[in-house]
Short mmCIF file of C-alpha atoms in Angstrom, two decimals:
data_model
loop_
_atom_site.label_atom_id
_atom_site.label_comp_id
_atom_site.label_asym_id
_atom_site.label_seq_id
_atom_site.Cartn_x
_atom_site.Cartn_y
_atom_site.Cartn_z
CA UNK A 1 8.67 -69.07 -14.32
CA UNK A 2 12.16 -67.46 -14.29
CA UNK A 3 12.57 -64.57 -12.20
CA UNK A 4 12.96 -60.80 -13.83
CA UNK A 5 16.60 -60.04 -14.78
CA UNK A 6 18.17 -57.76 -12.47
CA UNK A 7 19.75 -55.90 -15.15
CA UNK A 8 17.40 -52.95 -15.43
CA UNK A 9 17.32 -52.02 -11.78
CA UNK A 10 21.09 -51.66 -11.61
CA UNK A 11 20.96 -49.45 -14.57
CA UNK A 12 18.33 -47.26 -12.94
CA UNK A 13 20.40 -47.80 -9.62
CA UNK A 14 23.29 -47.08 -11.18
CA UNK A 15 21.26 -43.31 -13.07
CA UNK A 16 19.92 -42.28 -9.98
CA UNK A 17 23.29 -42.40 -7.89
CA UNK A 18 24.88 -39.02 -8.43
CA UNK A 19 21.83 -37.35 -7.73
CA UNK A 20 21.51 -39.23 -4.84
CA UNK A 21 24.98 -38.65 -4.13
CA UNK A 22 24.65 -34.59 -4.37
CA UNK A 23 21.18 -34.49 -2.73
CA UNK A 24 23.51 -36.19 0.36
CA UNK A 25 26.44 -34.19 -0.65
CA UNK A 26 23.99 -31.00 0.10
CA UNK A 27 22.71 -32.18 3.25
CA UNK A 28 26.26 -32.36 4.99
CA UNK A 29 26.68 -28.71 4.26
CA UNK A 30 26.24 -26.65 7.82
CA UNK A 31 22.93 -24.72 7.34
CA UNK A 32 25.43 -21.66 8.56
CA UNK A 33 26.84 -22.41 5.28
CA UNK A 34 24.37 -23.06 3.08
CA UNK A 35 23.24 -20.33 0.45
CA UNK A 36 19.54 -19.64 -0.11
CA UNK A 37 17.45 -16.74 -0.51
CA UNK A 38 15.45 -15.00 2.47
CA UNK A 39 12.20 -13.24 1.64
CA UNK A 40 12.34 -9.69 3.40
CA UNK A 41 9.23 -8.60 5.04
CA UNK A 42 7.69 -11.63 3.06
CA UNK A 43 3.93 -10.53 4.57
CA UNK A 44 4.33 -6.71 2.93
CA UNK A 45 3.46 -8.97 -0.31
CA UNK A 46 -0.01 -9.01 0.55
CA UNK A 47 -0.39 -5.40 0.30
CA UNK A 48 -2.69 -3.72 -2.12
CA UNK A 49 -3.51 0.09 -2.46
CA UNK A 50 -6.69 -0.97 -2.90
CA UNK A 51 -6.66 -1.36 1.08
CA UNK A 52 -7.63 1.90 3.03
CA UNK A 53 -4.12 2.83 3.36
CA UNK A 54 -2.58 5.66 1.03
CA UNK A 55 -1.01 4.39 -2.08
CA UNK A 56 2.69 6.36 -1.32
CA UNK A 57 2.61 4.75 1.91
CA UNK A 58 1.94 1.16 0.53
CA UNK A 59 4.99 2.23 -1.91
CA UNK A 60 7.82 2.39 0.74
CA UNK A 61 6.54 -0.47 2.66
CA UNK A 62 5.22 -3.19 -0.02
CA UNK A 63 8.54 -5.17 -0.23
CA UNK A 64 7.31 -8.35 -2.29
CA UNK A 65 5.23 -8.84 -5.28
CA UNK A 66 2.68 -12.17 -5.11
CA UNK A 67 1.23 -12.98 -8.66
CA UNK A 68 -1.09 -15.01 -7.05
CA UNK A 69 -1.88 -13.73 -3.49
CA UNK A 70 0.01 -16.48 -2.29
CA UNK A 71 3.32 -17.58 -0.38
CA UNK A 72 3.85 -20.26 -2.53
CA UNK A 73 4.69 -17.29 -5.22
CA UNK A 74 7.66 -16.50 -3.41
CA UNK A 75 8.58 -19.82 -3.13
CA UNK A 76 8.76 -20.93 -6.61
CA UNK A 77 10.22 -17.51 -7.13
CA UNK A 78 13.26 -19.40 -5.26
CA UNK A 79 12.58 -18.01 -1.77
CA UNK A 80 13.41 -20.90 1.27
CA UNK A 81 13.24 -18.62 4.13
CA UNK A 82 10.71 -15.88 5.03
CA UNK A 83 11.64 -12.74 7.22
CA UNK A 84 8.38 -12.97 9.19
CA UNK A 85 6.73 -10.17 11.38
CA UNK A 86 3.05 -11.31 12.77
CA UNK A 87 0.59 -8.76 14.74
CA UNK A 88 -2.26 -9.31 16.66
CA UNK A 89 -4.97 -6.48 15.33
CA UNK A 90 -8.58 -6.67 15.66
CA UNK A 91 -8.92 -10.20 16.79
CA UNK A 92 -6.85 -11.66 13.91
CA UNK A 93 -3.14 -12.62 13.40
CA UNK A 94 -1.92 -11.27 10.93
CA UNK A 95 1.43 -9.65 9.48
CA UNK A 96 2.64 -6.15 10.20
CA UNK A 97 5.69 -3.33 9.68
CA UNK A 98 6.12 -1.17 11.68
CA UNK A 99 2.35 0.15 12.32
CA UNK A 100 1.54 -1.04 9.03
CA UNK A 101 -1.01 -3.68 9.72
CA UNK A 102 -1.12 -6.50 6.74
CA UNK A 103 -5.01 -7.98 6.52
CA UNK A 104 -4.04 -11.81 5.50
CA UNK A 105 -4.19 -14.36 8.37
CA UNK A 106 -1.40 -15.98 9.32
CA UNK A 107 -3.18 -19.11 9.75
CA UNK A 108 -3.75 -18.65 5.59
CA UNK A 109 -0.20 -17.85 4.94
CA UNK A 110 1.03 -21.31 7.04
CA UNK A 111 -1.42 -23.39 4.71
CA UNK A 112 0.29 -21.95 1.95
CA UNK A 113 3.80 -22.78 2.79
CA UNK A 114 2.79 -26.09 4.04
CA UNK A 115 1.40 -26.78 0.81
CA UNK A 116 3.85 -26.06 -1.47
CA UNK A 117 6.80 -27.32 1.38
CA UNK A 118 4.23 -30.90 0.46
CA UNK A 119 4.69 -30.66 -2.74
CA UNK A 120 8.44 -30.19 -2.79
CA UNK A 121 9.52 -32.21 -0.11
CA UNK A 122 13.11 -32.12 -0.98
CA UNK A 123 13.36 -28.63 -0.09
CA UNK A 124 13.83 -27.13 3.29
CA UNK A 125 11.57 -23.75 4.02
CA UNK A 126 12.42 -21.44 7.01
CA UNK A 127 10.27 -19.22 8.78
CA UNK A 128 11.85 -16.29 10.93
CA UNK A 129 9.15 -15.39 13.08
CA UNK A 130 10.02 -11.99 14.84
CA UNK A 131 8.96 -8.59 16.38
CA UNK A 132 4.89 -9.77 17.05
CA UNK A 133 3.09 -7.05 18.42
CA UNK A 134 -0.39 -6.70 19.88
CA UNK A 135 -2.91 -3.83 19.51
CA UNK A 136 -4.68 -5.65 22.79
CA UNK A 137 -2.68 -5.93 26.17
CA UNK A 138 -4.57 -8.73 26.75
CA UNK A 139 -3.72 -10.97 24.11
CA UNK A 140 -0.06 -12.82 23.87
CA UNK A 141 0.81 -12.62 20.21
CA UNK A 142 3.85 -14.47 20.92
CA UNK A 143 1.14 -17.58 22.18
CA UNK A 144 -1.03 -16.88 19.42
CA UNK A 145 1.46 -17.95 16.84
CA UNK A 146 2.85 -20.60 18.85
CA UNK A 147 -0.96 -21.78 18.67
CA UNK A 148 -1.10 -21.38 14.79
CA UNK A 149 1.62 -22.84 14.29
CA UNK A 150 0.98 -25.97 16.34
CA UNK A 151 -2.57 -26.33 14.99
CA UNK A 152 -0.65 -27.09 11.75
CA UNK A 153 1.55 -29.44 13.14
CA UNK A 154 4.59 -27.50 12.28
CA UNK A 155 7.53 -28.23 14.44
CA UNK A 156 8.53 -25.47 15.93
CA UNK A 157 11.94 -24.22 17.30
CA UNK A 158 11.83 -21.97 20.24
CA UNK A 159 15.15 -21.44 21.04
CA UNK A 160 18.22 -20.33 19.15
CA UNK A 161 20.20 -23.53 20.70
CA UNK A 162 19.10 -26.46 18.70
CA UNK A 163 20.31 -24.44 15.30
CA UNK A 164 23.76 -24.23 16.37
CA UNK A 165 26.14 -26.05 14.17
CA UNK A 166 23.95 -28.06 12.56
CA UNK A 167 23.89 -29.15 8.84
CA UNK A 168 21.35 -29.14 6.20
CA UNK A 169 20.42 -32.60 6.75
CA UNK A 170 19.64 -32.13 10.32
CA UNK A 171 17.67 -28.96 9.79
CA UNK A 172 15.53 -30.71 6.71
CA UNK A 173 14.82 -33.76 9.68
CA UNK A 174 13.82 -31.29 12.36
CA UNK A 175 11.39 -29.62 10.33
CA UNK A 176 9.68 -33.24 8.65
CA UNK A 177 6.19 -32.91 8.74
CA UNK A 178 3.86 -36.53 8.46
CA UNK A 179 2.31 -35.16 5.21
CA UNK A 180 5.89 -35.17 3.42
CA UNK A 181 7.19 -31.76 3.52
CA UNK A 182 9.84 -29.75 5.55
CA UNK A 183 9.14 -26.62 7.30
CA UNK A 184 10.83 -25.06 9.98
CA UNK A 185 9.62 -22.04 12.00
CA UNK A 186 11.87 -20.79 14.24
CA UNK A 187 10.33 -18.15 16.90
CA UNK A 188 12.94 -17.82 19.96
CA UNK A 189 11.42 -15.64 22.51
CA UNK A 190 10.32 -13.47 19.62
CA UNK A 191 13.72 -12.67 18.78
CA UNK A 192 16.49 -13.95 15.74
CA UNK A 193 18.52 -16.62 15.37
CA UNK A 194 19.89 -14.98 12.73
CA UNK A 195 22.29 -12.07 12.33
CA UNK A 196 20.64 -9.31 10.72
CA UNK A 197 23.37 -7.42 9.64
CA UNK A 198 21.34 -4.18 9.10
CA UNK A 199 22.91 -1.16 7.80
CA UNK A 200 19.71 1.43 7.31
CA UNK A 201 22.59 3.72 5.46
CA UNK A 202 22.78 1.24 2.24
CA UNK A 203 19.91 3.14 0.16
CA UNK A 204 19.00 3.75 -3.35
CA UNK A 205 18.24 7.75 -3.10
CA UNK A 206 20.23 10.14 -1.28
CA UNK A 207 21.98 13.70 -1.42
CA UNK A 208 25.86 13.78 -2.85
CA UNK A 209 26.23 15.98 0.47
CA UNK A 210 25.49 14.17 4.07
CA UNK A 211 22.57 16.29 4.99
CA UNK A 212 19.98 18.18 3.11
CA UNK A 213 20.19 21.02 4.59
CA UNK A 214 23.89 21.75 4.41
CA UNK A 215 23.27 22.31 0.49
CA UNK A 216 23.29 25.91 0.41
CA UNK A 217 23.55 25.70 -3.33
CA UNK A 218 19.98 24.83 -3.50
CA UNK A 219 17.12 25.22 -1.68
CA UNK A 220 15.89 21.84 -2.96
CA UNK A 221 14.20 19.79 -0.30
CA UNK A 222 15.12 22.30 2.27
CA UNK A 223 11.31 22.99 2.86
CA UNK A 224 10.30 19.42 2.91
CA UNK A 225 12.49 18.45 5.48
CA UNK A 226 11.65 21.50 7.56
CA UNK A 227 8.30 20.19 7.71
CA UNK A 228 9.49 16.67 8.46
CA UNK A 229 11.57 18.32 10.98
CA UNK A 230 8.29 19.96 12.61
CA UNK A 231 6.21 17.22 12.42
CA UNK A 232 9.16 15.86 15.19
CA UNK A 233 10.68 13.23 12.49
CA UNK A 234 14.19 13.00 11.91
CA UNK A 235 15.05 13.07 8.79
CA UNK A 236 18.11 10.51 9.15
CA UNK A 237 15.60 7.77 11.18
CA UNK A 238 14.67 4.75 8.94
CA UNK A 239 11.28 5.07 7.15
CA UNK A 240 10.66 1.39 8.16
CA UNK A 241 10.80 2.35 11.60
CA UNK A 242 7.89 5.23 11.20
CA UNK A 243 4.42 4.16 12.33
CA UNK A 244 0.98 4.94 9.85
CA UNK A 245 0.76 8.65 10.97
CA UNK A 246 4.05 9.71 10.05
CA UNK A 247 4.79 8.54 6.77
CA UNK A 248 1.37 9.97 5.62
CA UNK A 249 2.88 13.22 7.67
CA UNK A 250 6.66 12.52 5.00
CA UNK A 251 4.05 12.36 2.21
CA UNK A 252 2.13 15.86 2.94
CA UNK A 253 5.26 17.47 3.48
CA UNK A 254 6.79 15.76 0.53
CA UNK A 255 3.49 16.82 -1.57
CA UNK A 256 3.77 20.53 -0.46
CA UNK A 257 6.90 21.03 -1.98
CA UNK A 258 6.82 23.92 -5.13
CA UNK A 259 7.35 22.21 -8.26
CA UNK A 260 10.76 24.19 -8.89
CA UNK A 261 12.13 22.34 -5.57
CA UNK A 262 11.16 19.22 -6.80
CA UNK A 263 13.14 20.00 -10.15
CA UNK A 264 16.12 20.68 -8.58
CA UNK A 265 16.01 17.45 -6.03
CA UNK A 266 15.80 15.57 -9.04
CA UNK A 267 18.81 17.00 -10.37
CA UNK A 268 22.39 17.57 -9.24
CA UNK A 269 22.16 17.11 -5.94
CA UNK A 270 21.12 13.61 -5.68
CA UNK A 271 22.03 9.85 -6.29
CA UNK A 272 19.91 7.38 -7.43
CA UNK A 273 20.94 3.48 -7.85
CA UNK A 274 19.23 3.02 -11.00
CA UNK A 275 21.00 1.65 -13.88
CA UNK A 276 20.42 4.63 -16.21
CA UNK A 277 21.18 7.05 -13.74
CA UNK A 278 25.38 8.45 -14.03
CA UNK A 279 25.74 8.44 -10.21
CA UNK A 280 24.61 4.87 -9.70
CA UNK A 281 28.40 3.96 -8.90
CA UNK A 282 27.71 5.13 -5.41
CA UNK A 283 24.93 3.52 -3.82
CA UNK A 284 26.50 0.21 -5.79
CA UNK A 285 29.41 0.66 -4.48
CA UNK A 286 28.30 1.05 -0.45
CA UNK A 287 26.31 -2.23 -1.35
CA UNK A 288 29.00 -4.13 -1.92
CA UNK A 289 31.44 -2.92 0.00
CA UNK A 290 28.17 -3.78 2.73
CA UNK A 291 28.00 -7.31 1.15
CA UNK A 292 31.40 -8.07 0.98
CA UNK A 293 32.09 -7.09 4.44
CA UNK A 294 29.25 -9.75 4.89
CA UNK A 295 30.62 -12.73 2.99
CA UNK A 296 33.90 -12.01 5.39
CA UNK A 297 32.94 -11.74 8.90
CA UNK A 298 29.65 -13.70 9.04
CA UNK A 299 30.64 -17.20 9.84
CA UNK A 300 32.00 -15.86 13.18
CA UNK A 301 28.92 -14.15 14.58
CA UNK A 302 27.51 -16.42 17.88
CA UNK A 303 24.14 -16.48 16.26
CA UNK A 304 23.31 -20.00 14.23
CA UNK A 305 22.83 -17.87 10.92
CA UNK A 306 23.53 -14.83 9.48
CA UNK A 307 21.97 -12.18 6.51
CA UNK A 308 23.29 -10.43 3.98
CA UNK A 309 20.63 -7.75 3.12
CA UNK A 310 21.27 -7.45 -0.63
CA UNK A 311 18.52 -4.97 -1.00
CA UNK A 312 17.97 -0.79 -0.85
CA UNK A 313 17.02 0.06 3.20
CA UNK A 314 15.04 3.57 3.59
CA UNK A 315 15.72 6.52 5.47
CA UNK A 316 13.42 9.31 5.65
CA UNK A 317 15.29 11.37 3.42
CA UNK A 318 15.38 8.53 0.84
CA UNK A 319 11.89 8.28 0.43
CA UNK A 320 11.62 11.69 0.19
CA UNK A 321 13.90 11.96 -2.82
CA UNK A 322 12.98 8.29 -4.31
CA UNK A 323 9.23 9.40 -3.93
CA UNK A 324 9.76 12.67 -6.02
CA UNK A 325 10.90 10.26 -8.46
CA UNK A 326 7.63 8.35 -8.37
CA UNK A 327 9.49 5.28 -7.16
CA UNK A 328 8.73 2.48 -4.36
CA UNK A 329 10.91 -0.30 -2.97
CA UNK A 330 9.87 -2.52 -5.62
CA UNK A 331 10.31 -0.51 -9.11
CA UNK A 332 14.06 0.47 -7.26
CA UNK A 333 14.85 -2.76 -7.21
CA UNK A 334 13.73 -3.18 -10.69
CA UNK A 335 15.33 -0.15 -11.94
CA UNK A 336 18.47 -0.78 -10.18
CA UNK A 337 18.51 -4.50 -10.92
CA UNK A 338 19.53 -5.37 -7.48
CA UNK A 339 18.53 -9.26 -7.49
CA UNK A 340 20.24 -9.80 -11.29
CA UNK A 341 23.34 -7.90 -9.79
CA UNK A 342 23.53 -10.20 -6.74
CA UNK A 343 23.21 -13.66 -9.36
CA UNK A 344 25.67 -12.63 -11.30
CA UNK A 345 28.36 -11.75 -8.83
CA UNK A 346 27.50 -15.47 -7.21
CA UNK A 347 28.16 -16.82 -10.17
CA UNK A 348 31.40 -14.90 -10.43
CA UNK A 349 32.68 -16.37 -7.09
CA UNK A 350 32.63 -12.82 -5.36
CA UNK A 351 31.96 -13.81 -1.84
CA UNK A 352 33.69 -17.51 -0.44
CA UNK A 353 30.68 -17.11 2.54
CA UNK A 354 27.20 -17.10 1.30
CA UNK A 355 24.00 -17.93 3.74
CA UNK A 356 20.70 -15.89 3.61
CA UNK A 357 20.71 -13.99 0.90
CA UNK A 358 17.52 -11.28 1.61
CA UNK A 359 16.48 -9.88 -1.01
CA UNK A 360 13.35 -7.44 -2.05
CA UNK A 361 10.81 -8.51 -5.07
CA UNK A 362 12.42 -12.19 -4.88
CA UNK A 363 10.16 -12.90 -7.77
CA UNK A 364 11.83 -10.41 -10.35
CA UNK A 365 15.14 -12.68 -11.25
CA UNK A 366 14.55 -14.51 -8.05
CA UNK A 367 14.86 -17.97 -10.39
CA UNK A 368 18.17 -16.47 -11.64
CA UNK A 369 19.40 -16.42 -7.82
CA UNK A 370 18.80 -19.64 -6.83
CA UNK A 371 20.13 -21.01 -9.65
CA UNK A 372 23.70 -19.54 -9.02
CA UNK A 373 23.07 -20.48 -5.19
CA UNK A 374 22.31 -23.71 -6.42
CA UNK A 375 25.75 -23.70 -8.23
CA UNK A 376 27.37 -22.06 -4.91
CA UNK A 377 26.21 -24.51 -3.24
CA UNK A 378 27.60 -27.69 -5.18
CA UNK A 379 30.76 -26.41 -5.28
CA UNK A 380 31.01 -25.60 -1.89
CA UNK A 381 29.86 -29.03 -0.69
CA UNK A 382 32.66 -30.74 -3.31
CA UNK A 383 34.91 -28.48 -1.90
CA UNK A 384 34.41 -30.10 1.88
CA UNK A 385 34.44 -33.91 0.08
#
């Protein structure tokens, strides 16, 4: 019998070689270098206000919305990196901000990532692991993750060292797992390998003058942040950083306002980052100013990567204004269009430096982000050829 022509294989040879070609393009790119989008607070997702924790409060610290209940949302939602923060609270791992305990194991939130990492093993997935906290002296929650994530098989990198200067490529082989996909946890001492590069001062809501209470044309808020002020929080500290008590103690205070105050909050004296709203310009504007000043300077920080937070931060005062306003951190991000806004100027070729991208409510335009990072990325690796 003759053997099989040859001809077809070339053909399909010859089809499959520029993909080949820009899949190894890609994988020369420094992961310093490489644009992709971090989920912030990616565990806030599993938030409900059906939990025993009061719905304003779930509002300000809910960062991500899961269609599913699942990881995996986030990550066809374009997400390859999580901003991770795990707790040990009453006998479980779980996720936390601040003093906001999140009830989903972390265990559960692994299998999740490793499944979908298996079923897309051309793509790389990050985990940030930072800031664990315990509510039992006795228990490590720095070794309890190391023990989740090792029961998983997930190669973990404990150290910022092995990250410097690598590539893509080299990243995507550190984090190979036997059943196919690539997942790489990084958890150095409990701190970053990444540059944060946060500015709490970049926020949706706040007053056209630098403090409430220098607004002597209106009484607006004045009596809210009294309160705030007697309940011993300062107004300017970031809500993020405000444990369970006190931001139920911003809400009270925020509720006891007279309706008239609320009125005028909601008027003249305030900016909002909404698209509808006439004094959007500012808030946009100290976000990109913030993100340009990114793109710039963040190749030269000493840490392996670096962040550009392309999302509204909360002060105190912020919430107290954007909660008047019946907002949270997801609907401003709607209303403002934050992750659309951040596609588009990638497209546009704003910013030469791009690596994590964080972004709030990845899965509202997320798609639309990777695909100009996508793009971003191309370029930039023909650029090196």
């Amino acid at each position: 019998m003759a053997p099989a022509p040859l001809l077809p294989s070339l053909v399909l040879l010859l089809l499959c070689a520029p993909a080949l070609a820009q899949a190894g393009s890609l994988d020369a790119i420094p992961l310093k270098e490489f644009g992709h989008i971090m989920a912030h607070d990616a565990a806030s997702g599993y938030l409900s206000k059906s939990a025993p924790i009061r719905g304003e409060v779930v509002d300000w610290t809910k960062t991500q919305e899961l269609p599913t209940n699942s990881m995996a949302d986030l990550l066809n939602c374009g997400a390859r990196s999580f901003d991770w923060r795990p707790a040990w609270h009453d006998g479980k791992l779980v996720g936390h901000h601040g003093d906001i305990n999140v009830d989903h194991e972390f265990a559960e939130s692994l299998a999740e990532i490793k499944g979908w990492a298996d079923a897309n093993p051309e793509e790389l997935v990050m985990m940030h692991i930072w800031d664990c906290a315990s509510d039992d002296d006795a228990i490590d929650c720095g070794a309890k993750v190391l023990e989740a994530l090792a029961s998983l098989e997930l190669p973990t990198v404990t150290s910022c060292a092995p990250l410097v200067n690598v590539t893509l490529g080299e990243a995507k082989r550190m984090g190979k797992l036997s059943s196919g996909g690539t997942v790489l946890p990084v958890y150095a001492d409990g701190g970053l390998c990444t540059a944060a590069n946060y500015d709490e001062s970049i926020a949706c809501w706040g007053s056209q003058s630098p403090f409430f209470t220098l607004r002597a044309a209106s009484g607006a808020a004045d009596g809210a942040v009294s309160c705030i002020a007697a309940r011993g929080i300062d107004e300017a500290e970031s809500y993020a950083s405000l444990g369970l008590a006190e931001r139920v103690a911003v809400q009270e205070c925020i509720d006891a306002l007279p309706p008239a105050d609320q009125e005028h909050l909601q008027a003249l004296f305030t900016y909002s980052c909404w698209v509808d709203g006439s004094s959007r310009d500012k808030p946009v504007n100290q976000m990109l100013a913030y993100l340009d000043g990114v793109a710039t300077n963040g190749l030269a920080t000493a840490l392996p990567l670096y962040q550009a937070q392309a999302l509204w931060e909360e002060s105190t005062a912020s919430v107290v204004i954007g909660e008047l306003h019946l907002s949270s951190l997801l609907n401003d991000e709607v209303k403002s269009e934050m992750n659309k806004m951040v596609a588009g100027y990638i497209r546009d070729g704003r910013w030469a430096n791009i690596n994590q991208i964080e972004l709030n409510n990845v899965c509202d335009a997320g798609p639309d982000v990777l695909a100009a990072l996508q793009e971003f990325n191309e370029g930039h690796a023909a650029a090196k050829r």
